XYZ file of C-alpha atoms in Angstrom:
435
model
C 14.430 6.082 -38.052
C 13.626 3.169 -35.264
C 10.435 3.142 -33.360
C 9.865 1.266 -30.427
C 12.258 -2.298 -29.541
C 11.085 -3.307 -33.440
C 12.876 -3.445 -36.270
C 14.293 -0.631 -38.084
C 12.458 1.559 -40.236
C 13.926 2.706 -43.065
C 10.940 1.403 -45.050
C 8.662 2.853 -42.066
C 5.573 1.733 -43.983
C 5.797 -1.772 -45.218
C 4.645 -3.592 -42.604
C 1.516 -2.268 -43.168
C 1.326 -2.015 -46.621
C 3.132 -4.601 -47.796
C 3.478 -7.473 -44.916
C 4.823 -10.299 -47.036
C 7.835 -8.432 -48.712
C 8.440 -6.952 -45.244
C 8.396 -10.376 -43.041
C 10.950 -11.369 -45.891
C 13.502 -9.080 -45.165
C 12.894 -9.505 -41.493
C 13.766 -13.245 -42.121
C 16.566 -12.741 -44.013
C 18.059 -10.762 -41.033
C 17.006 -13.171 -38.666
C 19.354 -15.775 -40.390
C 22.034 -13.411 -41.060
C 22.224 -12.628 -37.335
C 21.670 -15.684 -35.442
C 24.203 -17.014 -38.244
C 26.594 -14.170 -36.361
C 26.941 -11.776 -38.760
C 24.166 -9.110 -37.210
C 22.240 -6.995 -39.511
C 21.044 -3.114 -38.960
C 18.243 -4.175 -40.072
C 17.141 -5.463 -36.307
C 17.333 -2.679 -33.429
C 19.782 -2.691 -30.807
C 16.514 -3.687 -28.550
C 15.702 -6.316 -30.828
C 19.313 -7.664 -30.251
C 19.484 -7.231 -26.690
C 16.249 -9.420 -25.918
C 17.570 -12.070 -28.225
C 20.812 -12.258 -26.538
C 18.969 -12.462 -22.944
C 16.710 -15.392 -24.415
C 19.741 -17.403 -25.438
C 21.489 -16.835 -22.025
C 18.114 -18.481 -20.202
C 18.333 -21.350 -22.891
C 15.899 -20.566 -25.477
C 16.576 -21.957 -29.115
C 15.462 -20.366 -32.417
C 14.745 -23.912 -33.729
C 12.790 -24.895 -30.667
C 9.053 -24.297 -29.631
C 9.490 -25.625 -26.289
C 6.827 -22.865 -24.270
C 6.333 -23.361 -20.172
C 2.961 -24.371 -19.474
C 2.993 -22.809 -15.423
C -0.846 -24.162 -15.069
C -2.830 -26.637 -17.340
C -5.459 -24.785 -18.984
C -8.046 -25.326 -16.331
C -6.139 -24.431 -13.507
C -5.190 -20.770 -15.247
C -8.767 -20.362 -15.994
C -9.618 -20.636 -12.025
C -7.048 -18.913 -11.163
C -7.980 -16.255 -13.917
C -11.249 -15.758 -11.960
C -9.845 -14.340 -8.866
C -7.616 -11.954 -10.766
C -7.478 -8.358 -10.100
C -8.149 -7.732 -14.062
C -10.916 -10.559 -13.938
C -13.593 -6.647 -12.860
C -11.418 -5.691 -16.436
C -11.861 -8.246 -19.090
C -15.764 -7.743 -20.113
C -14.826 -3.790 -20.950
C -11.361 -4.983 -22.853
C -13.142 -7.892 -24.898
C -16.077 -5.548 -25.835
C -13.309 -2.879 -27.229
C -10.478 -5.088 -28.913
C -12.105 -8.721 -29.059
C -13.134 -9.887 -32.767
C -14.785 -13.313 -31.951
C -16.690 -13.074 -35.150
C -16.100 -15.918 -37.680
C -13.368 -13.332 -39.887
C -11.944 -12.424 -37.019
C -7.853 -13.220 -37.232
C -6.662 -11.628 -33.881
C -6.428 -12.742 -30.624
C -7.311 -10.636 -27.732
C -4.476 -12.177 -24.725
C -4.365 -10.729 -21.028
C -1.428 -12.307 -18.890
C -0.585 -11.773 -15.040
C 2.527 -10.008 -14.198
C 4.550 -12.494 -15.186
C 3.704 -13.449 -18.661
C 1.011 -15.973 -17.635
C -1.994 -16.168 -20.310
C -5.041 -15.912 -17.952
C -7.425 -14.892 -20.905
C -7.434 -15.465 -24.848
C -10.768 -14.045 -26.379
C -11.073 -14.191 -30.367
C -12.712 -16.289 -33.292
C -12.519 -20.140 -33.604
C -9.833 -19.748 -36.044
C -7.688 -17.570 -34.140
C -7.424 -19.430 -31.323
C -6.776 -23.026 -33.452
C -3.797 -21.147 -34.935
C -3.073 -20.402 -31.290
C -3.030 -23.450 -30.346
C -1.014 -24.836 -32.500
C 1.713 -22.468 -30.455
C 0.403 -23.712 -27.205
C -0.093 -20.308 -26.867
C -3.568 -21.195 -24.480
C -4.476 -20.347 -20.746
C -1.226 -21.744 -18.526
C 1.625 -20.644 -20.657
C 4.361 -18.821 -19.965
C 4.826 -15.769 -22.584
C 7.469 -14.268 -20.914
C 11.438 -13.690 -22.689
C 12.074 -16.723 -20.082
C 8.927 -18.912 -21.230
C 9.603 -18.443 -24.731
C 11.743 -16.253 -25.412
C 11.441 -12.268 -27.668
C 7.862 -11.770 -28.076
C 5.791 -8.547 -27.472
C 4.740 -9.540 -24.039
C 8.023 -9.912 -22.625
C 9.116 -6.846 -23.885
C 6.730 -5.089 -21.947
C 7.477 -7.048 -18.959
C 11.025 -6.091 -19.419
C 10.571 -2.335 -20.712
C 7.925 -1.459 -19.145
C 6.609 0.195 -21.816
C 4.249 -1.224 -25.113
C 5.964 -3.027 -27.431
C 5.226 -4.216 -31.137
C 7.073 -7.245 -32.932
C 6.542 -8.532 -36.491
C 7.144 -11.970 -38.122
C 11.289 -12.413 -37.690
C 11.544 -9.711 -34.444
C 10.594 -12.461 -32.819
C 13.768 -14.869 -31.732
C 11.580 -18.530 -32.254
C 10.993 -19.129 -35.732
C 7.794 -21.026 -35.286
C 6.644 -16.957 -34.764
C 7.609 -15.579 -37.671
C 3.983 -16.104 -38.967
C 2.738 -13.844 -36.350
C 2.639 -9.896 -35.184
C 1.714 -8.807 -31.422
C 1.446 -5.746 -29.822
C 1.621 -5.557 -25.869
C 2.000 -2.891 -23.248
C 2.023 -3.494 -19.167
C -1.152 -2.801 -17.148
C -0.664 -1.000 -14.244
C -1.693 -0.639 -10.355
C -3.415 2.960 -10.600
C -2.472 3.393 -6.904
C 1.313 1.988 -6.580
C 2.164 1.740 -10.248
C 3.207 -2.213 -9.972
C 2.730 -3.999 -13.449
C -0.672 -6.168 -12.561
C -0.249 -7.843 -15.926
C -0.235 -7.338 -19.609
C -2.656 -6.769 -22.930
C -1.866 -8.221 -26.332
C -3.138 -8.254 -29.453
C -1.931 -11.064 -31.659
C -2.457 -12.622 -35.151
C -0.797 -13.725 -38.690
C 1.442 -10.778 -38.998
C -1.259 -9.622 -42.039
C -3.759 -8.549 -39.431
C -1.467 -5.937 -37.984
C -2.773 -2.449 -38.842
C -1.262 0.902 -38.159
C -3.788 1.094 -35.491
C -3.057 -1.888 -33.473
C -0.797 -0.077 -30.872
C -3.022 2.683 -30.604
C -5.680 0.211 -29.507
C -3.863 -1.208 -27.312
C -3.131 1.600 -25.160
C -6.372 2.708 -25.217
C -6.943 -0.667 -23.966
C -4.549 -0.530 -20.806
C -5.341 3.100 -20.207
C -9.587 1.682 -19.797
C -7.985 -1.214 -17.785
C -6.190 1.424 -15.278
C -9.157 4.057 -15.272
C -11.666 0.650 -13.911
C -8.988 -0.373 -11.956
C -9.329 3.088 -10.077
C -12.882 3.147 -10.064
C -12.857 -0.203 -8.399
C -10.753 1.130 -5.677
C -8.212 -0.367 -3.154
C -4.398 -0.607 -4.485
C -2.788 -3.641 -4.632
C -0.911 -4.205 -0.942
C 3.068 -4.620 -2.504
C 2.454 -7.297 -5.145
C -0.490 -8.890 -3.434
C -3.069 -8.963 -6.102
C -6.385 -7.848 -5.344
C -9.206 -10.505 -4.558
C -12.748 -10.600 -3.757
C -13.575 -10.718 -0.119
C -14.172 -14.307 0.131
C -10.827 -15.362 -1.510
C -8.789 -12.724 0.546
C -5.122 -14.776 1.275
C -2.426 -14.811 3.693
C 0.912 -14.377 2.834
C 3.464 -16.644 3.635
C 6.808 -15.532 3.171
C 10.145 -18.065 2.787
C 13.579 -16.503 3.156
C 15.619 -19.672 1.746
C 19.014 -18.275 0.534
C 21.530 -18.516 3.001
C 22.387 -20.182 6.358
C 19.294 -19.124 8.215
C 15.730 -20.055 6.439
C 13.127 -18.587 8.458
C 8.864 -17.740 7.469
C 6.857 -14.912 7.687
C 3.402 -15.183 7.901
C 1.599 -11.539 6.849
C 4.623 -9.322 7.643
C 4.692 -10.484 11.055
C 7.687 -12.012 13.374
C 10.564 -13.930 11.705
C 9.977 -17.775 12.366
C 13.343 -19.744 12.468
C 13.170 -23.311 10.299
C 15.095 -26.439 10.475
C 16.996 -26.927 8.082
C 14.960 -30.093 7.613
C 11.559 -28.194 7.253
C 13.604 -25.436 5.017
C 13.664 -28.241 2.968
C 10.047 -29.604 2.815
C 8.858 -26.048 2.336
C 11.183 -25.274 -0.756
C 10.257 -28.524 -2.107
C 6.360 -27.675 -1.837
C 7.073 -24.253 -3.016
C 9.035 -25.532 -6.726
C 5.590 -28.139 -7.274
C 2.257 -26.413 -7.406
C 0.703 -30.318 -8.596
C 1.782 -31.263 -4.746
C 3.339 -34.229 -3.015
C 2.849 -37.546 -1.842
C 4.541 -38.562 1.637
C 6.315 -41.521 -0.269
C 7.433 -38.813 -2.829
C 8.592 -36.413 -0.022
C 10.348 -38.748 1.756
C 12.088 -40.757 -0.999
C 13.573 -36.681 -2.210
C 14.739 -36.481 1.576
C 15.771 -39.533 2.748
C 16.611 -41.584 -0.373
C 15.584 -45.400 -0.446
C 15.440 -45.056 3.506
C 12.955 -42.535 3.811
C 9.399 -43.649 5.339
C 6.614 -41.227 4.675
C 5.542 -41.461 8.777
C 8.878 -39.464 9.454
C 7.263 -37.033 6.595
C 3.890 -36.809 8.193
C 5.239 -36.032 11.222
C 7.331 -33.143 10.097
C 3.984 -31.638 8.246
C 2.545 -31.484 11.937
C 5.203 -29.700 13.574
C 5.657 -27.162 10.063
C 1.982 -26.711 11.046
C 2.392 -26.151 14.395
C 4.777 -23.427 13.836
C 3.015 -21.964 10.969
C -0.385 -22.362 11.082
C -2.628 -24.309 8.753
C -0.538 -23.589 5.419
C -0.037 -26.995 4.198
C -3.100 -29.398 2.641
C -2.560 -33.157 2.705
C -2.871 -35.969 -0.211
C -1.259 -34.907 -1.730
C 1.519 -32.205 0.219
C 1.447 -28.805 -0.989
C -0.029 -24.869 -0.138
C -3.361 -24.151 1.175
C -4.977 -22.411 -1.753
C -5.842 -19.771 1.249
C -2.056 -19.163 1.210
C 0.293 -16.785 -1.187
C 3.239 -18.391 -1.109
C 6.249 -15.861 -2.072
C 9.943 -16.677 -1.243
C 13.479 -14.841 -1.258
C 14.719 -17.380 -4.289
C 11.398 -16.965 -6.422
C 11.968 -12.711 -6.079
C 15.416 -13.285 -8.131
C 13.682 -15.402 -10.316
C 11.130 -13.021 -11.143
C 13.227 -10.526 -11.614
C 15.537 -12.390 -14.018
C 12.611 -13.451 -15.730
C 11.429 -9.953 -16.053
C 15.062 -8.608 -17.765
C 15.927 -6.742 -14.305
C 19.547 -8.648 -13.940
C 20.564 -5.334 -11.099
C 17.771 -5.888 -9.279
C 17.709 -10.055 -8.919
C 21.550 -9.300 -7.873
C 20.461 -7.027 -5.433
C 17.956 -9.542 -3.847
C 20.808 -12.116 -4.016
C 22.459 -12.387 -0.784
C 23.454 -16.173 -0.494
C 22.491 -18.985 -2.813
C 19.669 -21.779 -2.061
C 19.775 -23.247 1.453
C 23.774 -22.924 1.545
C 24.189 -25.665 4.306
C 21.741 -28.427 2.810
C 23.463 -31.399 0.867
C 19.680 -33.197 -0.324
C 20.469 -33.559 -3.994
C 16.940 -31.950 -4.771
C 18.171 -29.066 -3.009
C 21.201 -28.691 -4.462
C 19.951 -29.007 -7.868
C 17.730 -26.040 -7.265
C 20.386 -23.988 -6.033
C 22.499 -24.323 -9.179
C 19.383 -24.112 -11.838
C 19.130 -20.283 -10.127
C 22.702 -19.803 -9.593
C 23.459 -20.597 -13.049
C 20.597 -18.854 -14.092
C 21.935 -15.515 -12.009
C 25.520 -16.140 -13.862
C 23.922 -16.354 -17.411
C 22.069 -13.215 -16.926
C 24.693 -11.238 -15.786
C 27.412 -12.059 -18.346
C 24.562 -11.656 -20.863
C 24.279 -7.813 -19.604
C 27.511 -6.952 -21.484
C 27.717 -4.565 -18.007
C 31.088 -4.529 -16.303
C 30.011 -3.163 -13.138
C 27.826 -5.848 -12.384
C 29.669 -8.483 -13.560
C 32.418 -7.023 -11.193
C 29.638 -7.158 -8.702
C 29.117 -10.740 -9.146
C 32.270 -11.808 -9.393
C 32.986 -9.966 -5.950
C 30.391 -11.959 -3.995
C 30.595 -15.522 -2.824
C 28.403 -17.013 -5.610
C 29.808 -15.261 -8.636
C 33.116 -15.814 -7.035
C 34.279 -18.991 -9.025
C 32.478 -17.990 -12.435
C 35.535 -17.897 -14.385
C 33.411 -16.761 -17.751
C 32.230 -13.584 -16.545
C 35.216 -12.716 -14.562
C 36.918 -13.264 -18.266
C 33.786 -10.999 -19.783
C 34.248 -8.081 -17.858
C 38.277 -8.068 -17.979
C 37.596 -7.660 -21.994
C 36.039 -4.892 -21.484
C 37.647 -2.839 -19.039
C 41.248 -3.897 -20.346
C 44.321 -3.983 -18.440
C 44.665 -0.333 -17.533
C 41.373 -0.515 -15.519
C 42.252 -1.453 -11.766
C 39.196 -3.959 -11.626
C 40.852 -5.800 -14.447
C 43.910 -6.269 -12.065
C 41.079 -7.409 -9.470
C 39.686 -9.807 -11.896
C 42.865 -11.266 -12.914
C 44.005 -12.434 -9.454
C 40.707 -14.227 -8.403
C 40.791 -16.360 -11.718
C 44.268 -17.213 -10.718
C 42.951 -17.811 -7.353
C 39.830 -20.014 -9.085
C 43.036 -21.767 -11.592
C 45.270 -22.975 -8.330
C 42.217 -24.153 -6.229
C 40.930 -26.429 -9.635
C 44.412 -27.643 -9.412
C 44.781 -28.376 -5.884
C-alpha cells in the first residue's frame, strides 16, 4: 500500500510512531538508489521527482537553494499578495509561535517563492540554517524534491519525510504542502506548508493542511474578484499593468494590457530581455558594456531607454535600468520556464515555438538562449516519454539533440517507424559535425 508521492507503506504506521527507525530505512534507500540500484522502498513518484531534479542540476550533496528576492524584498512583495487578506486566519489555525513550538507555518507564491514563515524562534533558526527564509526558491527547480514542489507539480497535497526528500541536508525534516487555489478560475495562487524535524509530523498534519487551503479558498471567495489569467490580485492603489515580451523567435514584439502587438528592434529586444533576467537593475555603463563590449558608451544606452519609452510608455525606471514596480513584466521565454519549473515538460514544449531572440549574436543573449534551451532538452529526455521527445527532436531546437533522439529510439526500437525517423536525423546531425 502507497499513499500519496511518499514513500511506500508497508510499515504504514512508523512514521508516526516510530520516526527515527523509519527516517533510517528511508536513508538507507536513499543511498541505495542514488547509488543506482533503486529500492521499492521509494514510490514511483518519489523517483520521478528525483530524476526531474537531477535533469535541472540539483545535487544530493549540495544545498545550493535560489534566493529569487533578499528577504526584505519578498517581505514587500509579500504585502501586496493576493493571500496577504489570508495569512492572519492561516497563522491563527496552524501557526505554533510558542517557545515549544517545532513547526514552521510557510506560504509561497505560485512558484515556490517563501512569502511568509510564521513559527517559534527555534523553528525558524533551524530554518535558517536551510536558507529556507522569505526570497527562496522551494520549488523541484530551486531545490529540488520537497513537499512544495510536489504540489506545484501535482497539483495535489503532498507529504515527504526525512530521505523522500532528494538533498540530504533534508533528511532531518518532514513537510506537508498542498496548492492554494483561485476560487473563481482554479489557477494555483500559491502554496501552504507545514514543516519541521521530521519528529513533529503527526498523523494529523495533512489533514490540517487542507483544512488550511480549503479556509484560504473559502476567504479568497468572500473577498471577491478572480484573479484576471495569472495576474494576482492587488489592492486598488497597487493595481499594475501588464507588459507582455514575446522574445523567442525572429520577431520580438510588446504588449502592453492585451492590447496591439508593438514591433521591437532587435536592439531594444535586447535591452528589454536583459532588464527582464535582473530584477536588482542596471547601470548604463553595465548595459552598454553587455551590448557593445569595451566600445559601448552608456549615452548610446540612454538614448535607446527614451525611444523603448516612447514606444511603450513609462515602463522603465532609471539609476539604475530596470521595470517600473507599476509594471508586471511577463514574457514568452519566462512561460516555458515556469512551466518547466512547475514539472509540466508538454506544456513548456507547447509554448516553445523558436528559441531566445534567434537572430541576436550579443553573447549575453546567446547565453540565455542556451541556459533555456538546454534546460527544455534536459526536461524532456528526463520525461522517459517518446512522443515528446519525438516532438522535440522534430522541431528546429530539439533538432540537433543527439541524446534524446538516442532516448526515444531505445524505447520505441527498430520496428517503430519513428525509430527509422530518428535514426536518419542523427545521421544527418553525424555528417554536418563532420563537415
Amino acid at each position: 500500500m502507497r499513499t500519496g508521492t511518499g514513500a511506500a507503506t508497508y510499515l504504514p504506521d512508523l512514521r508516526f510512531t516510530a520516526p527515527a527507525e523509519y527516517a533510517r530505512t528511508l536513508r538507507k534507500a536513499h543511498e541505495a538508489t542514488i547509488s543506482g540500484n533503486p529500492d521499492p522502498f521509494l514510490s514511483p513518484g518519489i523517483l520521478k521527482s528525483w530524476q526531474r531534479s537531477l535533469a535541472l542540476g540539483i545535487d544530493p550533496d549540495q544545498h545550493r537553494p535560489v534566493h529569487r528576492h533578499d528577504v526584505s524584498e519578498a517581505r514587500s512583495l509579500s504585502a501586496g499578495h493576493r493571500l496577504a487578506s489570508v495569512m492572519p486566519a492561516l497563522s491563527q489555525l496552524l501557526a505554533d509561535e510558542s517557545a515549544a513550538g517545532r513547526h514552521l507555518l510557510i506560504v509561497t507564491d505560485r512558484q515556490g517563492e517563501v512569502l511568509w514563515r510564521v513559527g517559534s524562534r527555534q523553528a525558524l533558526r533551524l530554518a535558517d540554517s536551510l536558507e529556507f527564509v522569505e526570497g527562496a526558491d522551494w520549488s523541484e527547480s530551486g531545490v529540488g524534491t520537497n513537499a512544495i514542489g510536489e504540489a506545484l507539480v501535482t497539483g495535489a497535497p503532498a507529504q515527504l519525510f526525512s530521505a523522500e526528500h532528494l538533498v540530504r541536508m533534508h533528511h532531518d525534516w518532514a513537510c506537508t504542502a498542498a496548492p492554494i487555489r483561485d476560487p473563481f478560475t482554479g489557477e494555483v495562487v500559491g502554496v501552504l506548508d507545514v514543516s519541521g524535524p521530521f519528529e513533529s509530523v503527526t498523523p494529523d498534519s495533512l489533514r490540517m493542511v487542507r483544512c488550511g487551503v480549503r479556509l484560504a479558498e473559502e476567504l479568497l471567495k468572500t473577498a471577491g474578484t478572480p484573479a484576471a489569467g495569472h495576474l494576482l490580485r492587488q489592492p486598488a492603489s497597487a493595481v499594475r499593468s501588464t507588459l507582455m515580451l514575446r522574445l523567442l523567435g525572429d520577431t520580438p514584439s510588446a504588449e502592453v494590457d492585451g492590447g496591439a502587438r508593438l514591433p521591437l528592434t532587435l536592439r531594444r529586444a535586447e535591452i528589454l530581455a536583459l532588464l527582464a533576467s535582473r530584477t536588482q537593475g542596471w547601470s548604463a555603463d553595465e548595459l552598454a558594456y553587455r551590448l557593445h563590449g569595451e566600445d559601448g558608451a552608456a549615452t548610446a544606452i540612454r538614448t535607446e531607454m527614451h525611444r523603448i519609452r516612447s514606444v511603450l510608455g513609462n515602463v522603465v525606471e532609471p539609476n539604475p535600468y530596470r521595470f517600473s514596480s507599476a509594471i508586471r513584466v511577463v514574457t514568452d521565454a519566462s512561460v516555458v520556464a515556469c512551466h518547466l519549473r512547475e514539472g509540466r515538460v508538454l506544456d513548456a514544449l507547447a509554448a516553445y515555438p523558436a528559441k531566445l531572440l534567434n537572430r541576436s549574436v550579443n553573447l549575453s543573449v546567446e547565453l540565455m538562449r542556451d541556459e533555456l534551451n538546454e534546460a527544455m532538452g534536459a526536461s524532456v529526455r528526463a520525461s522517459g516519454n517518446a512522443q515528446l521527445m519525438m516532438r522535440w527532436c522534430a522541431s528546429d531546437m530539439g533538432a540537433s539533440d543527439t541524446e534524446a533522439a538516442s532516448a526515444m529510439a531505445s524505447l520505441v526500437g527498430p520496428n517503430d517507424p519513428r525509430y527509422q525517423l530518428v535514426r536518419a536525423q542523427m545521421e544527418r546531425v553525424d555528417r554536418e559535425l563532420q563537415a
